Amino acid sequence: MYLVESKGGAIGCMILSLLFLGTWPALLTLLERRGRLPQHTYLDYSITNLLAAVIIAFTFGEIGSSTADKPNFINQLSQDNWSSALFAMAGGIVLSLGNLATQYAWAFVGLSVTEVVSSSITVVIGTTLNYFLDDKINKAEILFPGVACFLVAVCFGSAVHSSNAADNRAKLSSLPTDHKEGAVMKNGHSVTHSDKAKFGTADFLIQLENRRSIKVFGKGAIIGLAITFFAGVCFSLFSPAFNLATNDQWHTLKRGVPHLSVYTAFFYFSMSCFVIAIILNIIFLYRPVLNLPKSSFRSYLSDWNGRGWALVAGLLCGFGNGLQFMGGQAAGYAAADAVQALPLVSTFWGVLLFGEYRRSSRRTYVLLAGMLSMFVVAVGVLMASSGHRK
């Protein structure tokens, strides 16, 4: 099997992972804003997310000859390594729950703030756990200042959301109450569908609300932030679980049984992620949350609107996670948590595609700049803390 052994190769994996993991949420957000049910989107996404793990396992996991100490992917499937496999599957379960939660949080607090807060919680908890699990191979004097930067970014992210929500309320309150011919009413205001509103205007906010699948008007921000914090806690646990699966720090494997390779662990990880996602989203088809309309499995199969983008999102997330783990096995999973700076990429897509923060107040822009600055510093510091696993 192929192993990333150099520090440069590990950092290259992290950078590619950062780009992939920062892009797939934008695709799912785009579909929700176009009115596609999140249950349909997540089912499509889950299929290709698993496909990415299978491709990685049968390519990188099968390169070269298999040895007793470093068996290839297929050889490991028949070995007595179920204790490590269970750790990998536990990581897949919490990741699936976190990804599912963020799909709803994006609608309430926006793509940028959701990614910032959840990623920062992931780093603060997950990186600390990985540092000790990795036998402190990362430089603590560099690593933990980077963690502190992520913690500051959480505060900035919450402040950005609060300020942007106030800006949106001010925009909506400025709308005239007179009705226009052919307009659709929302909260006492009217907006036409014939004219496409400009990003950041009150008309744009109402058009978006009328078109999207998850309705957010009239719902408190506390719902979105609560979902985001839940997702962050889930995300903080999946990397330490994967770390335990591949390095067996708790010595659960029998003597002579080799550790799970990163590719075998990622396969088990993705299988459990897939199973949980399928079960929960089929339930949500018939018992939807947040007042979404009911659907059915037959309706899902016939819904081809945006299916291609959902499938691409699953591939991006799958390969992004795989690259993160490949880099983490070489340089330490604490340093690999630098990919949690993915909100830098997500914010770019949020501004470019969805018009987030357009026509906002100066206070919102200052807070946004502070939030992103913390992430720029944090990603550099965490990568600089990379060690080398013996």
Coordinates of N, CA and C in Angstrom, one line a residue, residues 168-291:
N168 N -30.0 42.3 8.6 CA -31.1 41.7 7.8 C -32.5 42.2 8.3
R169 N -32.6 42.3 9.7 CA -33.8 42.8 10.2 C -34.1 44.2 9.8
A170 N -33.0 45.0 9.8 CA -33.1 46.4 9.4 C -33.5 46.6 8.0
K171 N -33.0 45.7 7.1 CA -33.3 45.7 5.7 C -34.8 45.4 5.5
L172 N -35.3 44.4 6.2 CA -36.7 44.0 6.0 C -37.7 45.0 6.6
S173 N -37.3 45.7 7.6 CA -38.2 46.7 8.2 C -38.3 47.9 7.3
S174 N -37.4 48.1 6.4 CA -37.4 49.3 5.5 C -38.3 49.1 4.3
L175 N -38.8 47.8 4.1 CA -39.7 47.6 2.9 C -41.0 48.3 3.0
P176 N -41.5 48.8 1.9 CA -42.9 49.3 2.0 C -43.9 48.2 2.1
T177 N -45.0 48.6 2.7 CA -46.1 47.6 3.0 C -47.1 47.5 1.9
D178 N -47.0 48.3 0.9 CA -48.0 48.3 -0.2 C -47.7 47.0 -1.1
H179 N -48.8 46.4 -1.6 CA -48.7 45.2 -2.3 C -48.5 45.5 -3.8
K180 N -47.6 44.7 -4.4 CA -47.4 44.9 -5.9 C -48.1 43.8 -6.6
E181 N -48.5 44.1 -7.8 CA -49.3 43.1 -8.5 C -48.4 41.9 -8.9
G182 N -48.9 40.7 -8.6 CA -48.2 39.5 -8.9 C -47.1 39.1 -7.9
A183 N -47.2 39.8 -6.7 CA -46.1 39.6 -5.7 C -46.5 38.5 -4.8
V184 N -45.5 37.9 -4.2 CA -45.7 36.8 -3.2 C -45.4 37.5 -1.8
M185 N -46.4 37.3 -0.9 CA -46.3 37.9 0.4 C -45.5 37.1 1.4
K186 N -44.7 37.7 2.2 CA -43.9 37.1 3.3 C -43.8 38.0 4.5
N187 N -44.4 37.6 5.6 CA -44.3 38.5 6.8 C -44.7 39.9 6.5
G188 N -45.8 40.1 5.7 CA -46.3 41.4 5.5 C -45.6 42.2 4.4
H189 N -44.6 41.6 3.8 CA -43.9 42.3 2.7 C -44.2 41.6 1.4
S190 N -43.9 42.3 0.3 CA -44.2 41.7 -1.0 C -42.9 41.8 -1.9
V191 N -42.8 40.8 -2.7 CA -41.7 40.8 -3.7 C -42.1 40.1 -4.9
T192 N -41.7 40.6 -6.1 CA -42.1 39.9 -7.3 C -41.0 38.9 -7.7
H193 N -41.5 37.9 -8.5 CA -40.6 36.9 -9.0 C -40.1 37.3 -10.4
S194 N -40.7 38.3 -11.0 CA -40.3 38.6 -12.3 C -38.9 39.3 -12.4
D195 N -38.6 40.0 -11.3 CA -37.3 40.7 -11.3 C -36.4 40.1 -10.2
K196 N -35.2 39.8 -10.7 CA -34.2 39.1 -9.8 C -33.6 40.2 -8.9
A197 N -33.8 40.1 -7.6 CA -33.3 41.1 -6.7 C -31.8 41.0 -6.6
K198 N -31.2 42.2 -6.2 CA -29.7 42.2 -6.0 C -29.3 41.6 -4.7
F199 N -28.1 41.0 -4.7 CA -27.6 40.4 -3.5 C -27.6 41.4 -2.3
G200 N -28.1 40.9 -1.2 CA -28.0 41.8 0.0 C -29.2 42.7 0.3
T201 N -30.1 42.8 -0.7 CA -31.2 43.7 -0.5 C -32.4 42.9 0.2
A202 N -33.3 43.7 0.7 CA -34.5 43.1 1.4 C -35.3 42.2 0.4
D203 N -35.4 42.6 -0.8 CA -36.1 41.8 -1.8 C -35.4 40.5 -2.0
F204 N -34.1 40.5 -2.0 CA -33.3 39.3 -2.2 C -33.6 38.3 -1.1
L205 N -33.6 38.8 0.2 CA -33.9 38.0 1.3 C -35.2 37.3 1.2
I206 N -36.2 38.0 0.8 CA -37.6 37.5 0.7 C -37.7 36.5 -0.5
Q207 N -37.1 36.8 -1.6 CA -37.1 35.9 -2.7 C -36.4 34.5 -2.3
L208 N -35.3 34.7 -1.6 CA -34.6 33.5 -1.1 C -35.5 32.7 -0.2
E209 N -36.2 33.3 0.7 CA -37.0 32.6 1.7 C -38.2 31.9 0.9
N210 N -38.7 32.5 -0.1 CA -39.8 31.9 -0.8 C -39.3 30.7 -1.6
R211 N -38.1 30.7 -2.1 CA -37.6 29.7 -2.9 C -37.0 28.5 -2.2
R212 N -36.3 28.7 -1.0 CA -35.6 27.7 -0.4 C -36.4 26.6 0.3
S213 N -35.9 25.5 0.6 CA -36.6 24.4 1.1 C -36.8 24.5 2.7
I214 N -35.8 25.1 3.4 CA -35.9 25.2 4.8 C -36.3 26.7 5.1
K215 N -37.4 26.9 5.6 CA -37.9 28.3 5.9 C -37.3 28.7 7.3
V216 N -36.8 29.9 7.3 CA -36.1 30.4 8.5 C -36.7 31.7 9.0
F217 N -37.6 32.4 8.3 CA -38.2 33.6 8.8 C -39.0 33.2 10.0
G218 N -38.9 34.1 11.1 CA -39.7 33.9 12.3 C -39.1 32.9 13.2
K219 N -38.0 32.3 12.9 CA -37.4 31.3 13.8 C -36.2 32.0 14.5
G220 N -36.0 31.7 15.7 CA -34.9 32.3 16.5 C -33.5 31.8 16.1
A221 N -32.5 32.7 16.2 CA -31.2 32.3 15.8 C -30.6 31.2 16.8
I222 N -31.2 31.1 17.9 CA -30.7 30.1 18.9 C -30.8 28.7 18.3
I223 N -31.8 28.5 17.5 CA -32.0 27.1 16.9 C -30.8 26.8 16.0
G224 N -30.4 27.7 15.1 CA -29.3 27.5 14.2 C -28.0 27.4 15.0
L225 N -27.7 28.2 16.0 CA -26.5 28.1 16.8 C -26.4 26.8 17.6
A226 N -27.6 26.4 18.1 CA -27.6 25.1 18.9 C -27.3 23.9 17.9
I227 N -27.8 23.9 16.7 CA -27.5 22.9 15.8 C -26.0 22.9 15.4
T228 N -25.5 24.1 15.3 CA -24.1 24.3 14.9 C -23.2 23.8 16.0
F229 N -23.5 24.1 17.3 CA -22.6 23.6 18.4 C -22.7 22.1 18.5
F230 N -23.9 21.5 18.3 CA -24.0 20.0 18.3 C -23.1 19.4 17.2
A231 N -23.1 20.0 16.0 CA -22.3 19.5 14.9 C -20.8 19.6 15.3
G232 N -20.4 20.7 15.9 CA -19.0 20.9 16.3 C -18.6 19.9 17.2
V233 N -19.4 19.5 18.2 CA -19.0 18.5 19.2 C -18.9 17.1 18.4
C234 N -19.8 16.8 17.5 CA -19.7 15.6 16.7 C -18.4 15.6 15.9
F235 N -18.1 16.7 15.2 CA -16.9 16.7 14.4 C -15.6 16.6 15.3
S236 N -15.6 17.1 16.5 CA -14.5 17.0 17.4 C -14.1 15.6 17.8
L237 N -15.0 14.6 17.6 CA -14.7 13.3 18.0 C -14.3 12.3 16.9
F238 N -14.6 12.7 15.7 CA -14.4 11.7 14.6 C -12.9 11.5 14.3
S239 N -12.1 12.5 14.4 CA -10.6 12.4 14.1 C -9.9 11.6 15.2
P240 N -10.2 11.9 16.5 CA -9.6 11.0 17.6 C -10.0 9.6 17.5
A241 N -11.3 9.3 17.1 CA -11.7 7.9 16.9 C -10.9 7.2 15.8
F242 N -10.7 8.0 14.7 CA -9.9 7.4 13.6 C -8.5 7.2 14.0
N243 N -8.0 8.1 14.8 CA -6.6 8.0 15.3 C -6.4 6.7 16.1
L244 N -7.4 6.4 17.0 CA -7.4 5.2 17.8 C -7.5 4.0 16.9
A245 N -8.2 4.1 15.8 CA -8.4 3.0 14.9 C -7.1 2.6 14.2
T246 N -6.3 3.6 13.8 CA -5.1 3.3 13.0 C -3.9 3.1 13.9
N247 N -3.8 3.6 15.1 CA -2.6 3.5 15.9 C -2.7 2.7 17.2
D248 N -4.0 2.3 17.5 CA -4.2 1.4 18.7 C -3.5 1.8 19.9
Q249 N -3.6 3.1 20.3 CA -3.0 3.6 21.5 C -3.5 2.9 22.8
W250 N -4.7 2.4 22.7 CA -5.2 1.7 23.9 C -5.0 0.2 23.9
H251 N -4.2 -0.3 22.9 CA -3.7 -1.7 22.9 C -4.9 -2.7 23.0
T252 N -5.9 -2.5 22.1 CA -7.0 -3.4 22.1 C -6.8 -4.6 21.1
L253 N -5.8 -4.4 20.2 CA -5.6 -5.5 19.2 C -4.8 -6.7 19.9
K254 N -5.0 -7.9 19.4 CA -4.2 -9.0 19.9 C -2.8 -8.9 19.4
R255 N -1.9 -9.5 20.2 CA -0.5 -9.5 19.9 C -0.3 -10.1 18.4
G256 N 0.5 -9.4 17.7 CA 0.8 -9.9 16.3 C -0.1 -9.4 15.2
V257 N -1.3 -8.8 15.6 CA -2.2 -8.3 14.6 C -1.8 -6.9 14.2
P258 N -1.5 -6.6 12.9 CA -1.0 -5.3 12.6 C -2.1 -4.2 12.7
H259 N -1.7 -3.0 12.9 CA -2.6 -1.9 13.0 C -3.4 -1.8 11.7
L260 N -4.6 -1.2 11.8 CA -5.4 -0.9 10.6 C -4.6 0.1 9.8
S261 N -4.5 -0.1 8.5 CA -4.0 0.9 7.6 C -5.0 2.0 7.5
V262 N -4.5 3.2 7.1 CA -5.4 4.4 7.0 C -6.5 4.1 6.0
Y263 N -6.3 3.2 5.0 CA -7.3 3.0 3.9 C -8.3 2.0 4.4
T264 N -7.9 1.0 5.2 CA -8.9 0.0 5.7 C -9.8 0.7 6.8
A265 N -9.1 1.5 7.6 CA -9.9 2.3 8.6 C -10.9 3.3 8.0
F266 N -10.4 3.9 6.9 CA -11.3 4.9 6.2 C -12.5 4.1 5.5
F267 N -12.3 2.9 5.1 CA -13.4 2.1 4.5 C -14.4 1.8 5.5
Y268 N -14.0 1.3 6.7 CA -15.0 1.0 7.8 C -15.6 2.3 8.3
F269 N -14.9 3.4 8.4 CA -15.3 4.7 8.8 C -16.5 5.2 7.8
S270 N -16.2 5.1 6.5 CA -17.2 5.5 5.5 C -18.4 4.6 5.4
M271 N -18.2 3.3 5.7 CA -19.4 2.4 5.7 C -20.4 2.8 6.8
S272 N -19.9 3.0 8.0 CA -20.8 3.4 9.1 C -21.4 4.8 8.8
C273 N -20.6 5.7 8.3 CA -21.2 7.0 7.9 C -22.3 6.9 6.9
F274 N -22.2 6.0 6.0 CA -23.2 5.8 4.9 C -24.4 5.2 5.5
V275 N -24.3 4.1 6.4 CA -25.4 3.4 6.9 C -26.3 4.4 7.8
I276 N -25.6 5.2 8.7 CA -26.3 6.1 9.5 C -27.1 7.1 8.7
A277 N -26.4 7.7 7.7 CA -27.0 8.7 6.8 C -28.2 8.2 6.1
I278 N -28.1 6.9 5.6 CA -29.3 6.4 4.9 C -30.5 6.1 5.8
I279 N -30.2 5.6 7.0 CA -31.3 5.3 7.9 C -32.0 6.6 8.4
L280 N -31.2 7.6 8.8 CA -31.8 8.8 9.3 C -32.5 9.6 8.2
N281 N -32.0 9.6 7.0 CA -32.6 10.4 6.0 C -33.9 9.8 5.4
I282 N -33.9 8.4 5.4 CA -35.1 7.8 5.0 C -36.2 8.0 6.0
I283 N -35.8 8.0 7.3 CA -36.8 8.4 8.4 C -37.3 9.8 8.2
F284 N -36.4 10.7 7.8 CA -36.7 12.2 7.7 C -37.6 12.4 6.4
L285 N -37.5 11.4 5.5 CA -38.4 11.6 4.3 C -39.9 11.5 4.8
Y286 N -40.2 10.6 5.7 CA -41.6 10.4 6.1 C -41.9 11.2 7.4
R287 N -40.9 11.5 8.2 CA -41.0 12.3 9.4 C -40.0 13.4 9.5
P288 N -40.3 14.4 8.6 CA -39.3 15.5 8.5 C -39.2 16.4 9.7
V289 N -38.1 17.1 9.8 CA -37.9 18.0 10.9 C -38.0 19.5 10.4
L290 N -38.1 20.4 11.4 CA -38.1 21.9 11.0 C -39.2 22.2 10.0
N291 N -40.4 21.5 10.1 CA -41.5 21.9 9.3 C -41.3 21.7 7.8

